[in-house]
Amino acid sequence: MSPTEAHSALAEPSMLCVSIHDVAPCTWDECARLARAMRQAADIRLTWLVVPRYHGRPGNERDERAMRAGLDAALARGDELALHGYTHLDTGERTVSLRQRFLRGVYTQREGEFAALAAEEARERIALGLEWFRQRDWPVSGFVPPAWLLGEASWRVLPEFAFSYTTTFARFHLLRQGRSVLAPSLVYTARNIAGRALSPLAASLAARCMAQAPLMRFSLHPPDVRHPRLVAHAQRLVERVLATREAITKAECARRLLALSPVP
């Protein structure tokens, strides 16, 4: 495929990946409400980022049944499930780096589970998560680390598993090929008043700046649905970008990116 053909194949249409993070029994109601809100705007395929033991809790039986039925239905309609860590809690060793202390302790509020794990622990948690998926007969081709943080040891471990992709905040990574695409995620900050006021503006600006980019990522979290203004903004944003983009799952995005530049 020539560079011109590759550019055309990717750009027409460009891609939009909408993901719902932190999917677990205890967050299921809010996650399901987010999905319904998105589909009121457009009937799109979603990627659900599922956490097997969110905050160390397995979830009660009723919520587990509701989540399982909902995700089975999502798969049947063409959505994707991705492994989103195991506990979504950062229990790794403390760091002396000011940048890491800010990212892990303040910005992500100790939710970056894979930010500072040793290789053995990272390997064990991924294996436990994959076994949890296997017990439910759920396919999985992607791994998205909680808070998009991956420490050096976790990066080394990922190629041991059959994931086709991972994502960090700024990039979409094709793991088997060792390549990545710049695609910063659009995301809201719902936990405080300033974040709720400013993050929609930032998301709109980022969407305009990325108008010509081949891939746009939009990440939603359970707390977003508690704020009607954020939900309404998300619906308008998705409606607007779908005028020039096709909404696909992250797994499909990985397949398309690989097809553009296959390994010799």
C-alpha positions as a Markdown table, in Angstrom:
| # | Residue | x | y | z |
|---|---|---|---|---|
| 1 | Met | 0.0 | 0.0 | 0.0 |
| 2 | Ser | 1.4 | 3.4 | -1.0 |
| 3 | Pro | 1.6 | 6.3 | 1.5 |
| 4 | Thr | -1.3 | 8.0 | -0.4 |
| 5 | Glu | -3.5 | 4.9 | -0.3 |
| 6 | Ala | -2.7 | 4.4 | 3.4 |
| 7 | His | -3.6 | 8.0 | 4.2 |
| 8 | Ser | -6.9 | 7.7 | 2.3 |
| 9 | Ala | -7.8 | 4.4 | 3.9 |
| 10 | Leu | -7.4 | 5.9 | 7.4 |
| 11 | Ala | -8.7 | 9.3 | 6.8 |
| 12 | Glu | -12.0 | 8.4 | 5.1 |
| 13 | Pro | -13.6 | 8.0 | 7.5 |
| 14 | Ser | -11.4 | 8.9 | 10.4 |
| 15 | Met | -11.9 | 7.0 | 13.6 |
| 16 | Leu | -13.6 | 7.8 | 17.0 |
| 17 | Cys | -13.2 | 5.4 | 19.9 |
| 18 | Val | -15.6 | 6.1 | 22.8 |
| 19 | Ser | -14.8 | 4.1 | 26.0 |
| 20 | Ile | -16.5 | 3.7 | 29.3 |
| 21 | His | -14.0 | 3.3 | 32.1 |
| 22 | Asp | -14.1 | 1.6 | 35.6 |
| 23 | Val | -16.8 | -0.9 | 34.7 |
| 24 | Ala | -17.5 | -3.1 | 37.8 |
| 25 | Pro | -20.5 | -4.4 | 39.7 |
| 26 | Cys | -20.6 | -1.4 | 42.1 |
| 27 | Thr | -20.4 | 1.1 | 39.2 |
| 28 | Trp | -22.6 | -0.7 | 36.8 |
| 29 | Asp | -25.7 | 1.4 | 37.1 |
| 30 | Glu | -23.8 | 4.6 | 36.3 |
| 31 | Cys | -21.9 | 2.9 | 33.5 |
| 32 | Ala | -25.1 | 1.6 | 31.9 |
| 33 | Arg | -26.6 | 5.1 | 32.2 |
| 34 | Leu | -23.6 | 6.6 | 30.4 |
| 35 | Ala | -24.0 | 4.0 | 27.6 |
| 36 | Arg | -27.7 | 4.9 | 27.2 |
| 37 | Ala | -26.9 | 8.6 | 27.1 |
| 38 | Met | -24.3 | 8.0 | 24.3 |
| 39 | Arg | -26.8 | 6.0 | 22.3 |
| 40 | Gln | -29.4 | 8.6 | 22.6 |
| 41 | Ala | -27.0 | 10.8 | 20.7 |
| 42 | Ala | -25.9 | 8.1 | 18.2 |
| 43 | Asp | -26.1 | 4.3 | 17.9 |
| 44 | Ile | -22.3 | 3.7 | 18.3 |
| 45 | Arg | -20.2 | 0.8 | 19.3 |
| 46 | Leu | -18.4 | 1.3 | 22.7 |
| 47 | Thr | -15.4 | -0.1 | 24.4 |
| 48 | Trp | -16.1 | -1.1 | 28.0 |
| 49 | Leu | -13.0 | -1.0 | 30.3 |
| 50 | Val | -13.8 | -3.7 | 32.9 |
| 51 | Val | -12.1 | -4.0 | 36.4 |
| 52 | Pro | -12.5 | -7.5 | 37.9 |
| 53 | Arg | -12.1 | -6.4 | 41.6 |
| 54 | Tyr | -12.7 | -2.7 | 41.6 |
| 55 | His | -11.1 | -1.2 | 44.7 |
| 56 | Gly | -10.6 | -4.7 | 46.0 |
| 57 | Arg | -14.3 | -5.5 | 46.1 |
| 58 | Pro | -15.9 | -8.3 | 44.2 |
| 59 | Gly | -19.3 | -6.7 | 44.2 |
| 60 | Asn | -22.6 | -8.2 | 45.4 |
| 61 | Glu | -24.4 | -11.0 | 43.6 |
| 62 | Arg | -27.2 | -8.8 | 42.3 |
| 63 | Asp | -24.9 | -6.2 | 40.8 |
| 64 | Glu | -22.7 | -8.9 | 39.4 |
| 65 | Arg | -25.6 | -10.5 | 37.6 |
| 66 | Ala | -26.8 | -7.1 | 36.2 |
| 67 | Met | -23.3 | -6.3 | 35.0 |
| 68 | Arg | -22.8 | -9.7 | 33.4 |
| 69 | Ala | -26.2 | -9.5 | 31.6 |
| 70 | Gly | -25.5 | -6.0 | 30.4 |
| 71 | Leu | -22.0 | -6.8 | 29.1 |
| 72 | Asp | -23.2 | -10.0 | 27.4 |
| 73 | Ala | -25.8 | -7.8 | 25.6 |
| 74 | Ala | -23.1 | -5.3 | 24.8 |
| 75 | Leu | -20.9 | -7.9 | 23.2 |
| 76 | Ala | -23.9 | -9.2 | 21.2 |
| 77 | Arg | -24.5 | -5.8 | 19.7 |
| 78 | Gly | -20.8 | -5.4 | 18.6 |
| 79 | Asp | -19.2 | -3.6 | 21.6 |
| 80 | Glu | -15.8 | -4.6 | 23.0 |
| 81 | Leu | -14.7 | -5.4 | 26.5 |
| 82 | Ala | -11.1 | -4.6 | 27.6 |
| 83 | Leu | -9.2 | -5.5 | 30.7 |
| 84 | His | -8.8 | -2.3 | 32.9 |
| 85 | Gly | -6.4 | -3.5 | 35.5 |
| 86 | Tyr | -7.4 | -5.8 | 38.4 |
| 87 | Thr | -8.2 | -3.5 | 41.4 |
| 88 | His | -7.7 | 0.0 | 40.0 |
| 89 | Leu | -5.8 | 0.9 | 43.2 |
| 90 | Asp | -2.1 | 2.0 | 43.3 |
| 91 | Thr | -0.4 | -0.2 | 45.9 |
| 92 | Gly | 3.1 | 0.1 | 44.4 |
| 93 | Glu | 6.1 | 1.4 | 46.2 |
| 94 | Arg | 6.2 | 5.1 | 47.0 |
| 95 | Thr | 8.4 | 7.3 | 44.8 |
| 96 | Val | 10.6 | 10.2 | 45.5 |
| 97 | Ser | 10.0 | 11.8 | 42.1 |
| 98 | Leu | 7.9 | 15.0 | 42.5 |
| 99 | Arg | 6.3 | 14.3 | 39.1 |
| 100 | Gln | 5.4 | 10.7 | 40.0 |
| 101 | Arg | 4.1 | 11.8 | 43.4 |
| 102 | Phe | 1.8 | 14.3 | 41.8 |
| 103 | Leu | 0.6 | 11.9 | 39.1 |
| 104 | Arg | 0.0 | 9.0 | 41.4 |
| 105 | Gly | -1.1 | 10.8 | 44.6 |
| 106 | Val | -2.8 | 13.9 | 43.5 |
| 107 | Tyr | -3.8 | 13.8 | 39.9 |
| 108 | Thr | -5.0 | 10.2 | 39.9 |
| 109 | Gln | -5.7 | 9.9 | 43.7 |
| 110 | Arg | -3.8 | 6.6 | 44.0 |
| 111 | Glu | -5.8 | 4.8 | 41.3 |
| 112 | Gly | -2.9 | 4.2 | 38.9 |
| 113 | Glu | -2.7 | 0.5 | 39.7 |
| 114 | Phe | 0.2 | -0.3 | 37.3 |
| 115 | Ala | 2.2 | 2.8 | 37.9 |
| 116 | Ala | 4.8 | 1.3 | 40.1 |
| 117 | Leu | 4.3 | -2.5 | 40.3 |
| 118 | Ala | 7.1 | -5.0 | 40.2 |
| 119 | Ala | 7.1 | -7.2 | 37.2 |
| 120 | Glu | 6.0 | -10.3 | 39.1 |
| 121 | Glu | 3.0 | -8.5 | 40.7 |
| 122 | Ala | 2.0 | -6.9 | 37.4 |
| 123 | Arg | 2.1 | -10.3 | 35.7 |
| 124 | Glu | 0.0 | -11.9 | 38.4 |
| 125 | Arg | -2.7 | -9.2 | 38.3 |
| 126 | Ile | -3.0 | -9.4 | 34.5 |
| 127 | Ala | -3.2 | -13.1 | 34.6 |
| 128 | Leu | -5.9 | -13.0 | 37.3 |
| 129 | Gly | -7.8 | -10.5 | 35.2 |
| 130 | Leu | -7.6 | -12.7 | 32.1 |
| 131 | Glu | -8.8 | -15.7 | 34.1 |
| 132 | Trp | -11.7 | -13.7 | 35.4 |
| 133 | Phe | -12.7 | -12.8 | 31.8 |
| 134 | Arg | -12.2 | -16.5 | 30.7 |
| 135 | Gln | -14.6 | -17.7 | 33.4 |
| 136 | Arg | -17.3 | -15.5 | 31.9 |
| 137 | Asp | -16.5 | -16.4 | 28.3 |
| 138 | Trp | -15.7 | -12.9 | 27.4 |
| 139 | Pro | -13.1 | -12.2 | 24.7 |
| 140 | Val | -10.4 | -9.6 | 25.4 |
| 141 | Ser | -7.8 | -8.2 | 23.1 |
| 142 | Gly | -6.9 | -4.9 | 24.9 |
| 143 | Phe | -5.4 | -3.8 | 28.2 |
| 144 | Val | -5.9 | -0.3 | 29.4 |
| 145 | Pro | -4.0 | 0.5 | 32.6 |
| 146 | Pro | -6.0 | 2.4 | 35.3 |
| 147 | Ala | -5.3 | 6.2 | 35.1 |
| 148 | Trp | -3.4 | 5.4 | 31.9 |
| 149 | Leu | -0.2 | 4.9 | 34.0 |
| 150 | Leu | 2.2 | 2.1 | 33.2 |
| 151 | Gly | 5.5 | 1.7 | 35.0 |
| 152 | Glu | 8.6 | 0.3 | 33.4 |
| 153 | Ala | 8.2 | -3.2 | 34.8 |
| 154 | Ser | 4.5 | -3.4 | 33.6 |
| 155 | Trp | 5.6 | -2.3 | 30.1 |
| 156 | Arg | 8.1 | -5.2 | 30.0 |
| 157 | Val | 5.4 | -7.6 | 31.1 |
| 158 | Leu | 2.6 | -6.7 | 28.6 |
| 159 | Pro | 4.2 | -8.4 | 25.6 |
| 160 | Glu | 4.0 | -11.7 | 27.5 |
| 161 | Phe | 0.2 | -11.7 | 27.0 |
| 162 | Ala | -1.8 | -11.8 | 23.8 |
| 163 | Phe | -3.1 | -8.2 | 23.9 |
| 164 | Ser | -3.1 | -6.4 | 20.6 |
| 165 | Tyr | -3.1 | -2.9 | 22.1 |
| 166 | Thr | -2.9 | -0.7 | 25.1 |
| 167 | Thr | -3.5 | 3.0 | 25.5 |
| 168 | Thr | -1.8 | 5.6 | 27.6 |
| 169 | Phe | -3.3 | 9.1 | 28.0 |
| 170 | Ala | -1.6 | 10.5 | 24.9 |
| 171 | Arg | -1.1 | 7.5 | 22.6 |
| 172 | Phe | -2.7 | 4.3 | 21.2 |
| 173 | His | -0.1 | 1.5 | 21.2 |
| 174 | Leu | 0.1 | -1.5 | 19.0 |
| 175 | Leu | 1.8 | -3.9 | 21.3 |
| 176 | Arg | 2.9 | -6.7 | 18.9 |
| 177 | Gln | 4.4 | -4.2 | 16.5 |
| 178 | Gly | 5.9 | -1.8 | 19.0 |
| 179 | Arg | 4.3 | 1.2 | 17.3 |
| 180 | Ser | 2.0 | 3.9 | 18.5 |
| 181 | Val | -0.3 | 6.7 | 17.3 |
| 182 | Leu | -0.6 | 10.1 | 18.9 |
| 183 | Ala | -4.2 | 10.3 | 20.2 |
| 184 | Pro | -4.7 | 12.2 | 23.4 |
| 185 | Ser | -7.9 | 11.2 | 25.2 |
| 186 | Leu | -10.7 | 13.7 | 25.7 |
| 187 | Val | -11.9 | 13.3 | 29.3 |
| 188 | Tyr | -13.8 | 15.2 | 31.9 |
| 189 | Thr | -12.8 | 16.0 | 35.5 |
| 190 | Ala | -16.0 | 15.5 | 37.4 |
| 191 | Arg | -14.6 | 15.3 | 40.9 |
| 192 | Asn | -14.6 | 19.1 | 41.6 |
| 193 | Ile | -16.4 | 22.3 | 40.6 |
| 194 | Ala | -13.5 | 23.7 | 38.7 |
| 195 | Gly | -13.0 | 20.5 | 36.7 |
| 196 | Arg | -16.6 | 20.3 | 35.9 |
| 197 | Ala | -16.6 | 23.9 | 34.6 |
| 198 | Leu | -13.3 | 23.7 | 32.6 |
| 199 | Ser | -13.0 | 20.2 | 31.3 |
| 200 | Pro | -15.8 | 20.5 | 28.8 |
| 201 | Leu | -14.1 | 23.6 | 27.4 |
| 202 | Ala | -10.8 | 21.7 | 27.3 |
| 203 | Ala | -12.5 | 18.7 | 25.6 |
| 204 | Ser | -14.1 | 20.9 | 22.9 |
| 205 | Leu | -10.8 | 22.7 | 22.2 |
| 206 | Ala | -8.9 | 19.4 | 22.0 |
| 207 | Ala | -11.5 | 18.0 | 19.6 |
| 208 | Arg | -11.0 | 21.1 | 17.3 |
| 209 | Cys | -7.2 | 20.8 | 17.5 |
| 210 | Met | -7.5 | 17.1 | 16.5 |
| 211 | Ala | -10.0 | 17.6 | 13.7 |
| 212 | Gln | -7.5 | 16.3 | 11.1 |
| 213 | Ala | -6.1 | 13.5 | 13.3 |
| 214 | Pro | -6.8 | 9.9 | 12.1 |
| 215 | Leu | -8.0 | 8.9 | 15.6 |
| 216 | Met | -9.9 | 10.7 | 18.3 |
| 217 | Arg | -10.5 | 9.1 | 21.7 |
| 218 | Phe | -13.2 | 10.0 | 24.1 |
| 219 | Ser | -13.1 | 8.6 | 27.7 |
| 220 | Leu | -16.1 | 8.6 | 30.0 |
| 221 | His | -16.1 | 7.7 | 33.7 |
| 222 | Pro | -19.0 | 6.7 | 36.1 |
| 223 | Pro | -19.0 | 10.1 | 38.0 |
| 224 | Asp | -19.6 | 11.9 | 34.7 |
| 225 | Val | -23.2 | 10.7 | 34.6 |
| 226 | Arg | -24.0 | 12.5 | 37.9 |
| 227 | His | -23.7 | 15.8 | 36.2 |
| 228 | Pro | -26.3 | 16.6 | 33.4 |
| 229 | Arg | -24.1 | 19.3 | 32.0 |
| 230 | Leu | -21.3 | 16.9 | 31.3 |
| 231 | Val | -23.6 | 14.3 | 29.8 |
| 232 | Ala | -25.2 | 16.9 | 27.5 |
| 233 | His | -21.8 | 18.1 | 26.4 |
| 234 | Ala | -20.7 | 14.6 | 25.7 |
| 235 | Gln | -23.7 | 13.9 | 23.6 |
| 236 | Arg | -23.2 | 17.1 | 21.5 |
| 237 | Leu | -19.5 | 16.4 | 21.1 |
| 238 | Val | -20.1 | 12.9 | 19.8 |
| 239 | Glu | -22.9 | 14.1 | 17.5 |
| 240 | Arg | -20.6 | 16.7 | 16.1 |
| 241 | Val | -17.5 | 14.6 | 15.5 |
| 242 | Leu | -19.5 | 11.8 | 13.9 |
| 243 | Ala | -20.1 | 14.1 | 11.0 |
| 244 | Thr | -16.6 | 13.3 | 9.9 |
| 245 | Arg | -15.7 | 10.2 | 11.8 |
| 246 | Glu | -16.8 | 6.6 | 12.2 |
| 247 | Ala | -17.2 | 5.3 | 15.8 |
| 248 | Ile | -15.5 | 2.0 | 16.2 |
| 249 | Thr | -14.1 | -0.1 | 19.1 |
| 250 | Lys | -10.5 | 0.0 | 20.2 |
| 251 | Ala | -10.0 | -3.5 | 19.0 |
| 252 | Glu | -11.2 | -2.5 | 15.5 |
| 253 | Cys | -9.0 | 0.5 | 15.6 |
| 254 | Ala | -6.0 | -1.7 | 16.3 |
| 255 | Arg | -6.8 | -3.9 | 13.3 |
| 256 | Arg | -7.2 | -0.9 | 11.0 |
| 257 | Leu | -4.0 | 0.7 | 12.2 |
| 258 | Leu | -2.1 | -2.5 | 11.6 |
| 259 | Ala | -3.6 | -3.0 | 8.1 |
| 260 | Leu | -2.2 | 0.4 | 7.2 |
| 261 | Ser | 1.3 | -0.6 | 8.0 |
| 262 | Pro | 1.6 | -4.3 | 8.4 |
| 263 | Val | 4.8 | -5.9 | 9.7 |
| 264 | Pro | 6.9 | -7.2 | 6.7 |
